[in-house]
Amino acid sequence: MKRLFGPPLIALLAARAVSAAAALWAGVNPLHADAWVRWDSNLYLSIAQRGYFLEHCGPGSHYEPWQWCGNAGWFPLYAWMLRVAPGALLSLIFEAALLILIWRRLKNWPALLLAAFFPGCIYQQAVFPVSLFLVCALVFLEFWRPEAGALAAMAYPTGFLLVPVALLKRRFFAAAGVVIGFLVVITVMRLQTGHWNAYFLTQSKYAFQFAPLDTLFSRLKPLVNARYRDATSFAAGAQTLLVLVMMALSVKSWRAQPAIAAYCLAYWAFPLCVGGRLSLYRSEALLVPLVVLLPERARIPLLAAAAPIAFAMSVAFFRGTLV
């Protein structure tokens, strides 16, 4: 038991210590539950408290009156769990479970620590469904359980990307589980808002467009152009560059681990292809399974780069400059 839970607990404490230091640096008390609530966290809290609602955007929303606002652009599983436990506690539990799964698979300290400090790791810890989704996705990829796929699809909008990953391995029942989870969400939204397309109506105002290279280069621009640079954009650009390096280093392992490779490729490419106002730094947090594909000799140098970026991104999060 000590060998199974001891290393993940140490990694968890190390990651939490860094984020706590970042909170204190930003002038925030990390022991207050509200410290971990930022921006979209409030939408999950609203789903937990009042269910889904959809309405035309009003004054002060920064959107046109004909556009749709509300909380139907976010998926409900994490919000439903908020009804029985505080969000900070839920994220702590699922972050621990995620690290246990990584350790169980790899039994490798650098890989475990890299997972703990993975780009976007502050969203594993905050009141967001990232760690919940990652646990469901890893169980799905490991055991091809349809129920894990359904839960992943109910936790995060991009859960549907697990369908082609499962079909690649001819896991048809597993893929069906993902579809069922997605249909459950759409049905709940229909019952509570009166619209089958409530999710798409809410998301339509975010100016999504297919421009993957433009999206990537715009995120990297602060690294080379001071006009677009501040502390937050520089840290986010460094994180995107680190993920790009990780993806390049993982290529040699794609043939040996096709399901993990397909997952990582899908979850890396899809946000770039969608573009628009999507927070790329948050979607990069979903790429934790990438540690499985990385060459062992590269994990320590990558960890050395990931830890300071994690600190900088955490400071930006606690200061409220990340959404």
mmCIF file of C-alpha atoms in Angstrom:
data_model
loop_
_atom_site.group_PDB
_atom_site.id
_atom_site.type_symbol
_atom_site.label_atom_id
_atom_site.label_comp_id
_atom_site.label_asym_id
_atom_site.label_seq_id
_atom_site.Cartn_x
_atom_site.Cartn_y
_atom_site.Cartn_z
ATOM 1 C CA MET A 1 0.000 0.000 0.000
ATOM 2 C CA LYS A 2 2.834 2.376 0.870
ATOM 3 C CA ARG A 3 4.440 1.747 -2.509
ATOM 4 C CA LEU A 4 1.154 2.496 -4.290
ATOM 5 C CA PHE A 5 0.080 5.616 -2.380
ATOM 6 C CA GLY A 6 3.325 7.005 -0.957
ATOM 7 C CA PRO A 7 4.930 8.441 -4.129
ATOM 8 C CA PRO A 8 1.669 9.975 -5.447
ATOM 9 C CA LEU A 9 1.099 11.599 -2.049
ATOM 10 C CA ILE A 10 4.586 13.113 -2.118
ATOM 11 C CA ALA A 11 4.031 14.399 -5.673
ATOM 12 C CA LEU A 12 0.666 15.814 -4.650
ATOM 13 C CA LEU A 13 2.171 17.643 -1.676
ATOM 14 C CA ALA A 14 4.988 19.018 -3.841
ATOM 15 C CA ALA A 15 2.541 20.387 -6.425
ATOM 16 C CA ARG A 16 0.309 21.851 -3.735
ATOM 17 C CA ALA A 17 3.277 23.470 -2.020
ATOM 18 C CA VAL A 18 4.241 25.238 -5.235
ATOM 19 C CA SER A 19 0.688 26.437 -5.875
ATOM 20 C CA ALA A 20 0.380 27.586 -2.237
ATOM 21 C CA ALA A 21 3.608 29.558 -2.632
ATOM 22 C CA ALA A 22 2.214 31.073 -5.825
ATOM 23 C CA ALA A 23 -0.978 32.050 -4.010
ATOM 24 C CA LEU A 24 0.975 33.750 -1.235
ATOM 25 C CA TRP A 25 3.120 35.507 -3.855
ATOM 26 C CA ALA A 26 -0.092 36.800 -5.424
ATOM 27 C CA GLY A 27 -1.418 37.952 -2.036
ATOM 28 C CA VAL A 28 -4.040 35.199 -1.726
ATOM 29 C CA ASN A 29 -4.546 32.835 1.211
ATOM 30 C CA PRO A 30 -4.440 29.299 -0.278
ATOM 31 C CA LEU A 31 -6.263 27.905 2.773
ATOM 32 C CA HIS A 32 -9.441 29.789 1.862
ATOM 33 C CA ALA A 33 -11.760 27.775 -0.368
ATOM 34 C CA ASP A 34 -12.558 30.878 -2.439
ATOM 35 C CA ALA A 35 -8.900 31.107 -3.459
ATOM 36 C CA TRP A 36 -9.470 28.221 -5.847
ATOM 37 C CA VAL A 37 -12.563 29.748 -7.474
ATOM 38 C CA ARG A 38 -11.914 31.791 -10.621
ATOM 39 C CA TRP A 39 -14.050 32.821 -13.599
ATOM 40 C CA ASP A 40 -15.601 29.633 -15.063
ATOM 41 C CA SER A 41 -15.635 28.057 -11.606
ATOM 42 C CA ASN A 42 -18.672 30.244 -10.911
ATOM 43 C CA LEU A 43 -20.502 28.731 -13.875
ATOM 44 C CA TYR A 44 -20.090 25.246 -12.430
ATOM 45 C CA LEU A 45 -21.300 26.570 -9.088
ATOM 46 C CA SER A 46 -24.345 28.089 -10.776
ATOM 47 C CA ILE A 47 -25.170 24.772 -12.476
ATOM 48 C CA ALA A 48 -24.953 23.093 -9.074
ATOM 49 C CA GLN A 49 -27.203 25.684 -7.453
ATOM 50 C CA ARG A 50 -29.875 26.398 -10.071
ATOM 51 C CA GLY A 51 -29.360 24.024 -13.001
ATOM 52 C CA TYR A 52 -29.000 25.179 -16.592
ATOM 53 C CA PHE A 53 -30.372 28.442 -17.932
ATOM 54 C CA LEU A 54 -30.149 30.149 -21.309
ATOM 55 C CA GLU A 55 -30.965 33.768 -22.078
ATOM 56 C CA HIS A 56 -30.085 36.539 -24.486
ATOM 57 C CA CYS A 57 -27.024 38.482 -23.402
ATOM 58 C CA GLY A 58 -27.816 41.613 -21.446
ATOM 59 C CA PRO A 59 -26.094 44.950 -20.812
ATOM 60 C CA GLY A 60 -22.659 44.574 -19.264
ATOM 61 C CA SER A 61 -22.078 41.136 -20.781
ATOM 62 C CA HIS A 62 -19.842 42.575 -23.569
ATOM 63 C CA TYR A 63 -21.878 40.602 -26.119
ATOM 64 C CA GLU A 64 -24.607 41.554 -28.578
ATOM 65 C CA PRO A 65 -28.240 41.345 -27.390
ATOM 66 C CA TRP A 66 -29.031 38.705 -30.011
ATOM 67 C CA GLN A 67 -26.310 36.387 -28.707
ATOM 68 C CA TRP A 68 -26.942 33.759 -26.054
ATOM 69 C CA CYS A 69 -25.577 33.790 -22.522
ATOM 70 C CA GLY A 70 -26.099 31.528 -19.520
ATOM 71 C CA ASN A 71 -24.308 28.475 -18.183
ATOM 72 C CA ALA A 72 -25.259 25.914 -20.855
ATOM 73 C CA GLY A 73 -21.770 26.033 -22.380
ATOM 74 C CA TRP A 74 -20.333 23.912 -19.578
ATOM 75 C CA PHE A 75 -20.891 20.243 -18.806
ATOM 76 C CA PRO A 76 -22.560 19.087 -15.590
ATOM 77 C CA LEU A 77 -20.842 16.131 -13.910
ATOM 78 C CA TYR A 78 -18.470 18.192 -11.773
ATOM 79 C CA ALA A 79 -21.273 20.637 -10.969
ATOM 80 C CA TRP A 80 -23.505 17.802 -9.776
ATOM 81 C CA MET A 81 -20.718 16.640 -7.486
ATOM 82 C CA LEU A 82 -20.468 20.166 -6.064
ATOM 83 C CA ARG A 83 -23.859 19.573 -4.474
ATOM 84 C CA VAL A 84 -22.334 17.050 -2.080
ATOM 85 C CA ALA A 85 -18.743 18.288 -1.564
ATOM 86 C CA PRO A 86 -16.766 21.541 -1.871
ATOM 87 C CA GLY A 87 -15.033 22.032 -5.201
ATOM 88 C CA ALA A 88 -11.554 22.441 -3.723
ATOM 89 C CA LEU A 89 -11.935 19.091 -1.953
ATOM 90 C CA LEU A 90 -13.256 17.374 -5.083
ATOM 91 C CA SER A 91 -10.322 18.597 -7.142
ATOM 92 C CA LEU A 92 -7.880 17.488 -4.451
ATOM 93 C CA ILE A 93 -9.376 13.984 -4.438
ATOM 94 C CA PHE A 94 -9.314 13.640 -8.218
ATOM 95 C CA GLU A 95 -5.834 15.122 -8.496
ATOM 96 C CA ALA A 96 -4.635 12.473 -6.039
ATOM 97 C CA ALA A 97 -6.451 9.756 -8.002
ATOM 98 C CA LEU A 98 -4.840 10.983 -11.220
ATOM 99 C CA LEU A 99 -1.346 10.745 -9.744
ATOM 100 C CA ILE A 100 -2.081 7.275 -8.374
ATOM 101 C CA LEU A 101 -3.105 6.134 -11.857
ATOM 102 C CA ILE A 102 0.067 7.581 -13.389
ATOM 103 C CA TRP A 103 2.257 5.954 -10.730
ATOM 104 C CA ARG A 104 0.434 2.629 -11.067
ATOM 105 C CA ARG A 105 1.156 2.580 -14.783
ATOM 106 C CA LEU A 106 4.736 3.882 -14.945
ATOM 107 C CA LYS A 107 6.352 3.435 -11.491
ATOM 108 C CA ASN A 108 8.681 6.270 -12.458
ATOM 109 C CA TRP A 109 9.435 9.284 -10.243
ATOM 110 C CA PRO A 110 10.252 11.830 -12.986
ATOM 111 C CA ALA A 111 7.074 10.891 -14.875
ATOM 112 C CA LEU A 112 5.006 11.159 -11.692
ATOM 113 C CA LEU A 113 6.397 14.578 -10.812
ATOM 114 C CA LEU A 114 5.996 15.758 -14.387
ATOM 115 C CA ALA A 115 2.324 14.750 -14.204
ATOM 116 C CA ALA A 116 1.995 16.734 -10.958
ATOM 117 C CA PHE A 117 3.581 19.834 -12.519
ATOM 118 C CA PHE A 118 2.184 19.283 -15.993
ATOM 119 C CA PRO A 119 1.360 22.415 -18.027
ATOM 120 C CA GLY A 120 -1.901 23.847 -16.778
ATOM 121 C CA CYS A 121 -1.680 21.902 -13.511
ATOM 122 C CA ILE A 122 -3.284 24.749 -11.559
ATOM 123 C CA TYR A 123 -6.544 23.699 -13.240
ATOM 124 C CA GLN A 124 -6.157 20.204 -11.803
ATOM 125 C CA GLN A 125 -6.259 21.825 -8.364
ATOM 126 C CA ALA A 126 -8.785 24.634 -8.808
ATOM 127 C CA VAL A 127 -12.587 24.413 -8.920
ATOM 128 C CA PHE A 128 -12.650 23.072 -12.454
ATOM 129 C CA PRO A 129 -13.448 19.564 -13.792
ATOM 130 C CA VAL A 130 -9.963 18.994 -15.274
ATOM 131 C CA SER A 131 -8.711 16.424 -12.759
ATOM 132 C CA LEU A 132 -12.108 14.685 -12.768
ATOM 133 C CA PHE A 133 -12.031 14.394 -16.548
ATOM 134 C CA LEU A 134 -8.429 13.164 -16.574
ATOM 135 C CA VAL A 135 -9.214 10.388 -14.096
ATOM 136 C CA CYS A 136 -12.194 9.256 -16.200
ATOM 137 C CA ALA A 137 -10.159 9.455 -19.413
ATOM 138 C CA LEU A 138 -7.208 7.477 -18.022
ATOM 139 C CA VAL A 139 -9.503 4.748 -16.693
ATOM 140 C CA PHE A 140 -11.197 4.697 -20.090
ATOM 141 C CA LEU A 141 -7.900 4.381 -21.969
ATOM 142 C CA GLU A 142 -6.603 1.726 -19.585
ATOM 143 C CA PHE A 143 -9.672 -0.524 -19.288
ATOM 144 C CA TRP A 144 -12.023 0.655 -22.070
ATOM 145 C CA ARG A 145 -14.939 0.811 -19.657
ATOM 146 C CA PRO A 146 -18.046 2.376 -21.290
ATOM 147 C CA GLU A 147 -19.091 3.925 -17.982
ATOM 148 C CA ALA A 148 -15.748 5.719 -17.701
ATOM 149 C CA GLY A 149 -16.274 7.090 -21.196
ATOM 150 C CA ALA A 150 -19.795 8.218 -20.314
ATOM 151 C CA LEU A 151 -18.544 10.029 -17.209
ATOM 152 C CA ALA A 152 -15.738 11.681 -19.178
ATOM 153 C CA ALA A 153 -18.257 12.897 -21.762
ATOM 154 C CA MET A 154 -20.445 14.298 -18.987
ATOM 155 C CA ALA A 155 -17.487 16.029 -17.335
ATOM 156 C CA TYR A 156 -15.977 17.998 -20.215
ATOM 157 C CA PRO A 157 -17.224 19.124 -23.649
ATOM 158 C CA THR A 158 -14.270 17.622 -25.508
ATOM 159 C CA GLY A 159 -15.039 14.229 -24.019
ATOM 160 C CA PHE A 160 -16.531 13.319 -27.396
ATOM 161 C CA LEU A 161 -12.972 13.082 -28.753
ATOM 162 C CA LEU A 162 -12.692 9.771 -26.919
ATOM 163 C CA VAL A 163 -15.023 8.253 -29.530
ATOM 164 C CA PRO A 164 -12.480 8.166 -32.396
ATOM 165 C CA VAL A 165 -9.782 7.055 -29.942
ATOM 166 C CA ALA A 166 -11.916 4.062 -28.955
ATOM 167 C CA LEU A 167 -12.855 3.296 -32.566
ATOM 168 C CA LEU A 168 -9.173 3.253 -33.471
ATOM 169 C CA LYS A 169 -8.853 0.258 -31.111
ATOM 170 C CA ARG A 170 -12.200 -1.167 -32.266
ATOM 171 C CA ARG A 171 -13.668 -0.703 -28.799
ATOM 172 C CA PHE A 172 -17.209 -0.144 -29.997
ATOM 173 C CA PHE A 173 -18.973 -0.537 -26.639
ATOM 174 C CA ALA A 174 -16.523 1.899 -25.079
ATOM 175 C CA ALA A 175 -17.240 4.418 -27.844
ATOM 176 C CA ALA A 176 -20.978 3.909 -27.312
ATOM 177 C CA GLY A 177 -20.529 4.794 -23.639
ATOM 178 C CA VAL A 178 -19.032 8.160 -24.606
ATOM 179 C CA VAL A 179 -21.925 8.857 -26.974
ATOM 180 C CA ILE A 180 -24.465 7.977 -24.280
ATOM 181 C CA GLY A 181 -22.787 10.341 -21.814
ATOM 182 C CA PHE A 182 -22.909 13.165 -24.341
ATOM 183 C CA LEU A 183 -26.591 12.480 -25.094
ATOM 184 C CA VAL A 184 -27.387 12.567 -21.370
ATOM 185 C CA VAL A 185 -25.887 16.059 -21.143
ATOM 186 C CA ILE A 186 -27.767 17.321 -24.212
ATOM 187 C CA THR A 187 -31.012 15.862 -22.849
ATOM 188 C CA VAL A 188 -30.549 17.528 -19.461
ATOM 189 C CA MET A 189 -29.892 20.850 -21.191
ATOM 190 C CA ARG A 190 -33.019 20.387 -23.312
ATOM 191 C CA LEU A 191 -35.164 19.684 -20.250
ATOM 192 C CA GLN A 192 -33.816 22.663 -18.312
ATOM 193 C CA THR A 193 -33.465 25.292 -21.057
ATOM 194 C CA GLY A 194 -35.988 24.173 -23.669
ATOM 195 C CA HIS A 195 -33.300 23.989 -26.382
ATOM 196 C CA TRP A 196 -31.594 20.886 -27.745
ATOM 197 C CA ASN A 197 -28.774 23.084 -29.016
ATOM 198 C CA ALA A 198 -28.327 25.118 -25.815
ATOM 199 C CA TYR A 199 -24.627 24.260 -25.619
ATOM 200 C CA PHE A 200 -23.955 25.355 -29.188
ATOM 201 C CA LEU A 201 -26.001 28.544 -28.818
ATOM 202 C CA THR A 202 -23.957 29.530 -25.761
ATOM 203 C CA GLN A 203 -20.627 28.709 -27.379
ATOM 204 C CA SER A 204 -21.398 30.378 -30.729
ATOM 205 C CA LYS A 205 -20.440 33.842 -29.471
ATOM 206 C CA TYR A 206 -16.791 32.907 -28.872
ATOM 207 C CA ALA A 207 -15.723 33.404 -32.496
ATOM 208 C CA PHE A 208 -14.381 29.911 -33.150
ATOM 209 C CA GLN A 209 -12.706 29.456 -36.518
ATOM 210 C CA PHE A 210 -10.416 26.954 -38.195
ATOM 211 C CA ALA A 211 -6.987 28.584 -38.109
ATOM 212 C CA PRO A 212 -4.632 26.210 -36.255
ATOM 213 C CA LEU A 213 -1.362 27.896 -37.219
ATOM 214 C CA ASP A 214 -2.690 31.360 -36.436
ATOM 215 C CA THR A 215 -3.923 30.108 -33.075
ATOM 216 C CA LEU A 216 -0.599 28.485 -32.238
ATOM 217 C CA PHE A 217 1.533 31.428 -33.341
ATOM 218 C CA SER A 218 -0.678 33.938 -31.532
ATOM 219 C CA ARG A 219 -0.099 32.023 -28.279
ATOM 220 C CA LEU A 220 3.654 31.918 -28.906
ATOM 221 C CA LYS A 221 3.918 35.554 -30.029
ATOM 222 C CA PRO A 222 4.579 36.992 -26.522
ATOM 223 C CA LEU A 223 7.794 34.959 -26.366
ATOM 224 C CA VAL A 224 9.338 36.929 -29.221
ATOM 225 C CA ASN A 225 7.398 40.200 -29.437
ATOM 226 C CA ALA A 226 7.448 42.569 -26.457
ATOM 227 C CA ARG A 227 4.355 44.405 -27.734
ATOM 228 C CA TYR A 228 2.208 41.409 -26.827
ATOM 229 C CA ARG A 229 4.076 40.482 -23.661
ATOM 230 C CA ASP A 230 3.178 40.684 -20.024
ATOM 231 C CA ALA A 231 3.847 38.241 -17.197
ATOM 232 C CA THR A 232 0.725 36.199 -17.913
ATOM 233 C CA SER A 233 1.004 36.009 -21.699
ATOM 234 C CA PHE A 234 4.706 35.148 -21.442
ATOM 235 C CA ALA A 235 4.026 32.303 -18.985
ATOM 236 C CA ALA A 236 1.146 31.009 -21.139
ATOM 237 C CA GLY A 237 3.335 31.173 -24.252
ATOM 238 C CA ALA A 238 6.126 29.302 -22.465
ATOM 239 C CA GLN A 239 3.611 26.632 -21.467
ATOM 240 C CA THR A 240 2.396 26.254 -25.061
ATOM 241 C CA LEU A 241 5.988 25.967 -26.264
ATOM 242 C CA LEU A 242 6.738 23.316 -23.639
ATOM 243 C CA VAL A 243 3.705 21.300 -24.758
ATOM 244 C CA LEU A 244 4.853 21.600 -28.364
ATOM 245 C CA VAL A 245 8.271 20.218 -27.382
ATOM 246 C CA MET A 246 6.609 17.364 -25.487
ATOM 247 C CA MET A 247 4.480 16.472 -28.487
ATOM 248 C CA ALA A 248 7.561 16.381 -30.711
ATOM 249 C CA LEU A 249 9.458 14.188 -28.251
ATOM 250 C CA SER A 250 6.546 11.757 -27.984
ATOM 251 C CA VAL A 251 6.375 10.891 -31.696
ATOM 252 C CA LYS A 252 8.694 7.877 -31.441
ATOM 253 C CA SER A 253 6.321 6.238 -28.935
ATOM 254 C CA TRP A 254 3.165 6.622 -31.004
ATOM 255 C CA ARG A 255 3.394 3.198 -32.624
ATOM 256 C CA ALA A 256 3.940 1.429 -29.293
ATOM 257 C CA GLN A 257 1.105 3.291 -27.547
ATOM 258 C CA PRO A 258 -1.442 4.060 -30.293
ATOM 259 C CA ALA A 259 -4.412 4.784 -28.005
ATOM 260 C CA ILE A 260 -2.530 7.236 -25.777
ATOM 261 C CA ALA A 261 -0.960 8.779 -28.893
ATOM 262 C CA ALA A 262 -4.368 9.217 -30.527
ATOM 263 C CA TYR A 263 -5.726 10.796 -27.352
ATOM 264 C CA CYS A 264 -2.825 13.244 -27.086
ATOM 265 C CA LEU A 265 -2.914 14.153 -30.753
ATOM 266 C CA ALA A 266 -6.679 14.750 -30.636
ATOM 267 C CA TYR A 267 -6.591 16.818 -27.457
ATOM 268 C CA TRP A 268 -3.625 18.848 -28.644
ATOM 269 C CA ALA A 269 -4.866 19.510 -32.182
ATOM 270 C CA PHE A 270 -8.564 20.107 -31.537
ATOM 271 C CA PRO A 271 -8.202 23.341 -29.486
ATOM 272 C CA LEU A 272 -5.787 24.686 -32.105
ATOM 273 C CA CYS A 273 -8.252 23.903 -34.882
ATOM 274 C CA VAL A 274 -11.163 25.480 -33.011
ATOM 275 C CA GLY A 275 -9.204 28.639 -32.242
ATOM 276 C CA GLY A 276 -11.258 31.688 -31.340
ATOM 277 C CA ARG A 277 -11.250 32.772 -27.708
ATOM 278 C CA LEU A 278 -10.547 29.314 -26.353
ATOM 279 C CA SER A 279 -8.159 29.300 -23.386
ATOM 280 C CA LEU A 280 -5.448 27.110 -24.854
ATOM 281 C CA TYR A 281 -3.504 26.975 -21.591
ATOM 282 C CA ARG A 282 -6.463 25.273 -19.893
ATOM 283 C CA SER A 283 -6.994 22.691 -22.637
ATOM 284 C CA GLU A 284 -3.272 21.864 -22.460
ATOM 285 C CA ALA A 285 -3.895 20.595 -18.929
ATOM 286 C CA LEU A 286 -5.850 17.690 -20.448
ATOM 287 C CA LEU A 287 -2.647 16.318 -22.030
ATOM 288 C CA VAL A 288 -1.288 14.693 -18.868
ATOM 289 C CA PRO A 289 -1.336 11.212 -20.525
ATOM 290 C CA LEU A 290 1.481 12.570 -22.679
ATOM 291 C CA VAL A 291 3.928 11.674 -19.876
ATOM 292 C CA VAL A 292 3.419 8.009 -20.820
ATOM 293 C CA LEU A 293 4.848 8.675 -24.286
ATOM 294 C CA LEU A 294 7.858 10.779 -23.342
ATOM 295 C CA PRO A 295 11.363 9.265 -23.486
ATOM 296 C CA GLU A 296 12.599 8.517 -19.989
ATOM 297 C CA ARG A 297 15.766 10.576 -20.464
ATOM 298 C CA ALA A 298 13.678 13.650 -21.358
ATOM 299 C CA ARG A 299 11.433 13.612 -18.297
ATOM 300 C CA ILE A 300 13.834 15.284 -15.847
ATOM 301 C CA PRO A 301 14.736 18.210 -18.176
ATOM 302 C CA LEU A 302 11.049 18.655 -18.973
ATOM 303 C CA LEU A 303 10.229 18.648 -15.264
ATOM 304 C CA ALA A 304 12.889 21.320 -14.694
ATOM 305 C CA ALA A 305 11.077 23.476 -17.269
ATOM 306 C CA ALA A 306 7.546 22.593 -16.163
ATOM 307 C CA ALA A 307 7.908 23.480 -12.463
ATOM 308 C CA PRO A 308 8.750 27.196 -12.865
ATOM 309 C CA ILE A 309 6.109 27.549 -15.573
ATOM 310 C CA ALA A 310 3.593 25.949 -13.209
ATOM 311 C CA PHE A 311 4.529 28.497 -10.553
ATOM 312 C CA ALA A 312 4.190 31.443 -12.954
ATOM 313 C CA MET A 313 0.838 30.210 -14.283
ATOM 314 C CA SER A 314 -0.407 29.650 -10.737
ATOM 315 C CA VAL A 315 0.516 33.224 -9.794
ATOM 316 C CA ALA A 316 -1.421 34.462 -12.833
ATOM 317 C CA PHE A 317 -4.381 32.294 -11.839
ATOM 318 C CA PHE A 318 -4.507 33.617 -8.272
ATOM 319 C CA ARG A 319 -4.178 37.187 -9.529
ATOM 320 C CA GLY A 320 -7.208 36.607 -11.734
ATOM 321 C CA THR A 321 -5.445 37.181 -15.050
ATOM 322 C CA LEU A 322 -6.221 33.656 -16.291
ATOM 323 C CA VAL A 323 -9.806 32.627 -17.013
#
